[in-house]
Short mmCIF file of C-alpha atoms in Angstrom, two decimals:
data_model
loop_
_atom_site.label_atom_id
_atom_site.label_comp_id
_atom_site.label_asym_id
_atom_site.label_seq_id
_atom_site.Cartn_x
_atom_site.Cartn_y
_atom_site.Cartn_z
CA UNK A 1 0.00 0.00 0.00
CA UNK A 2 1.58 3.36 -0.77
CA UNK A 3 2.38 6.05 1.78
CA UNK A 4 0.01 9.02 1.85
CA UNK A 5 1.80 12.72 1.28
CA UNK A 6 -0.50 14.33 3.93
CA UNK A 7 0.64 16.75 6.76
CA UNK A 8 -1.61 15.50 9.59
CA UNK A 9 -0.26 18.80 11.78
CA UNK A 10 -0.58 21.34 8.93
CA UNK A 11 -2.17 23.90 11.31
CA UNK A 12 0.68 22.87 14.21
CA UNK A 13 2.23 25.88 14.15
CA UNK A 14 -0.31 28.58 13.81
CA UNK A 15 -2.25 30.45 16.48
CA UNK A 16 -5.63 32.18 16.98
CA UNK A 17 -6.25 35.66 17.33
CA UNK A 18 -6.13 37.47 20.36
CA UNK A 19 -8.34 40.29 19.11
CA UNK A 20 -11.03 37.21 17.92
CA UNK A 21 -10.60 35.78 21.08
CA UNK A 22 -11.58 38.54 22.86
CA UNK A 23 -14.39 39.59 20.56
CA UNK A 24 -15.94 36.00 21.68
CA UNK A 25 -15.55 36.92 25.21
CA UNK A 26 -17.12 40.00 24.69
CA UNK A 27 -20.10 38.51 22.65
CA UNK A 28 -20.66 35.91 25.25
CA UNK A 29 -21.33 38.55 27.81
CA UNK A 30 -23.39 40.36 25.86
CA UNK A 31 -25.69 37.27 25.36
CA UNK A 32 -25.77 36.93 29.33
CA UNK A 33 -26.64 40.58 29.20
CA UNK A 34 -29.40 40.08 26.92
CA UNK A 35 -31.15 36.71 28.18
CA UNK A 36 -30.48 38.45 32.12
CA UNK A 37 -32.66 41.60 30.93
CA UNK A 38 -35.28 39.47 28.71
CA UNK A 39 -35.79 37.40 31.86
CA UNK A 40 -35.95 40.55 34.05
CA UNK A 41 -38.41 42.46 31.32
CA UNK A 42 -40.51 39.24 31.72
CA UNK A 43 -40.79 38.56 35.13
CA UNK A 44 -41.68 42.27 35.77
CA UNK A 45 -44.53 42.04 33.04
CA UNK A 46 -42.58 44.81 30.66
CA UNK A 47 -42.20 47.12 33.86
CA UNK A 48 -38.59 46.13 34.70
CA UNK A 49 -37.52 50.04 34.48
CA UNK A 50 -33.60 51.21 35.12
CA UNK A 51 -31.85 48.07 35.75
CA UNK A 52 -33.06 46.18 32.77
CA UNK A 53 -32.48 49.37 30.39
CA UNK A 54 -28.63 49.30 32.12
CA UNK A 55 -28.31 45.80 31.10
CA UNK A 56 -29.29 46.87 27.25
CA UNK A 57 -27.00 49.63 27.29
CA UNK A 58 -23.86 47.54 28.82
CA UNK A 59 -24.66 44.57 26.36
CA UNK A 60 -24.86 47.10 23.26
CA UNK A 61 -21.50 48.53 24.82
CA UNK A 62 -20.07 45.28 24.53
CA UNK A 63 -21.03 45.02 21.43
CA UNK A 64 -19.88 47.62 19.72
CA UNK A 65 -16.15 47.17 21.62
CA UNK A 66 -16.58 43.48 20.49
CA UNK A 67 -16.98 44.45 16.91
CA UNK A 68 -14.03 46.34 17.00
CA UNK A 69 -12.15 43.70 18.58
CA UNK A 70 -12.96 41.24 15.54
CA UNK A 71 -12.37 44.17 12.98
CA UNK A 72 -8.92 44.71 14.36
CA UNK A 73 -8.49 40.49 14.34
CA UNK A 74 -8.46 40.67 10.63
CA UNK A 75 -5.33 42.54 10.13
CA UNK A 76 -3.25 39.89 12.00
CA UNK A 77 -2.90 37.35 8.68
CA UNK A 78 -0.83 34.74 10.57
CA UNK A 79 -3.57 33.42 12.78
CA UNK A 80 -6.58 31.35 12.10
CA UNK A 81 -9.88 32.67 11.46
CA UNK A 82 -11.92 30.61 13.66
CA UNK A 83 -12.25 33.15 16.43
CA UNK A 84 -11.89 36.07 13.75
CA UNK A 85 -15.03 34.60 11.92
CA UNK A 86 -17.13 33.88 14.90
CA UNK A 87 -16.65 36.94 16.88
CA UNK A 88 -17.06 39.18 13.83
CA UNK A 89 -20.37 37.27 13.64
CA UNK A 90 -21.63 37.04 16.99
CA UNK A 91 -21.04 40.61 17.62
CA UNK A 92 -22.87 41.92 14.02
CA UNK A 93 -25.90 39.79 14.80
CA UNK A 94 -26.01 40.97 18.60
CA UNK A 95 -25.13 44.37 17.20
CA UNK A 96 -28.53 44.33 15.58
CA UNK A 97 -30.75 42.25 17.86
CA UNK A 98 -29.69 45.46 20.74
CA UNK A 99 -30.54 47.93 18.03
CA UNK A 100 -34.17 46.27 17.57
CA UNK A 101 -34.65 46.05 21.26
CA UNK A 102 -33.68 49.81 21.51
CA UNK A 103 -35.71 50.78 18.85
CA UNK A 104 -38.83 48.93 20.04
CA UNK A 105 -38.35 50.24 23.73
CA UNK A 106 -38.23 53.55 22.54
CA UNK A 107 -41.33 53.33 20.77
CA UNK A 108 -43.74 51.88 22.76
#
């Protein structure tokens, strides 16, 4: 049987991102941010007042440092893009589900 010509540690030597690392962190705790304040919105029958609209404001914070994070990930080429990819994600979709929650608070 002939011997394959694969590297089996191809990816060995390469590291992920710092910056994508750290735009995952920062999405995480903007989805504890968001669940914490539906659950408090809920519970208090849409009259959940300061603490919840803190909680909005610190997750869309996060969020927008997140997003910067994962923009600056990009630049470093030598890394992978696992971290890159998914915190660029995470933080554009949470970017816009804090946007709609805004939006909606402030108009009814």
């Amino acid at each position: 049987m002939p011997k394959r010509n694969h590297r089996p540690n191809k990816y060995k030597d390469i590291k992920h991102s710092i910056d994508g690392k750290v735009a995952c962190g920062l999405g995480g705790l903007s989805v504890l941010l968001i669940i914490g304040e539906l659950i408090l919105t809920i519970r208090a029958r849409g009259q959940a007042g300061g603490m919840a609209g803190f909680m909005g404001i610190a997750a869309l914070m996060l969020n927008i440092v997140g997003l910067v994070f994962a923009i600056v990930s990009w630049k470093d080429e030598e890394t992978l893009d696992l971290f890159k990819r998914s915190g660029t994600f995470l933080n554009i979709v949470l970017l816009l589900v804090n946007l709609t929650i805004l939006v909606l608070g402030l108009a009814g």
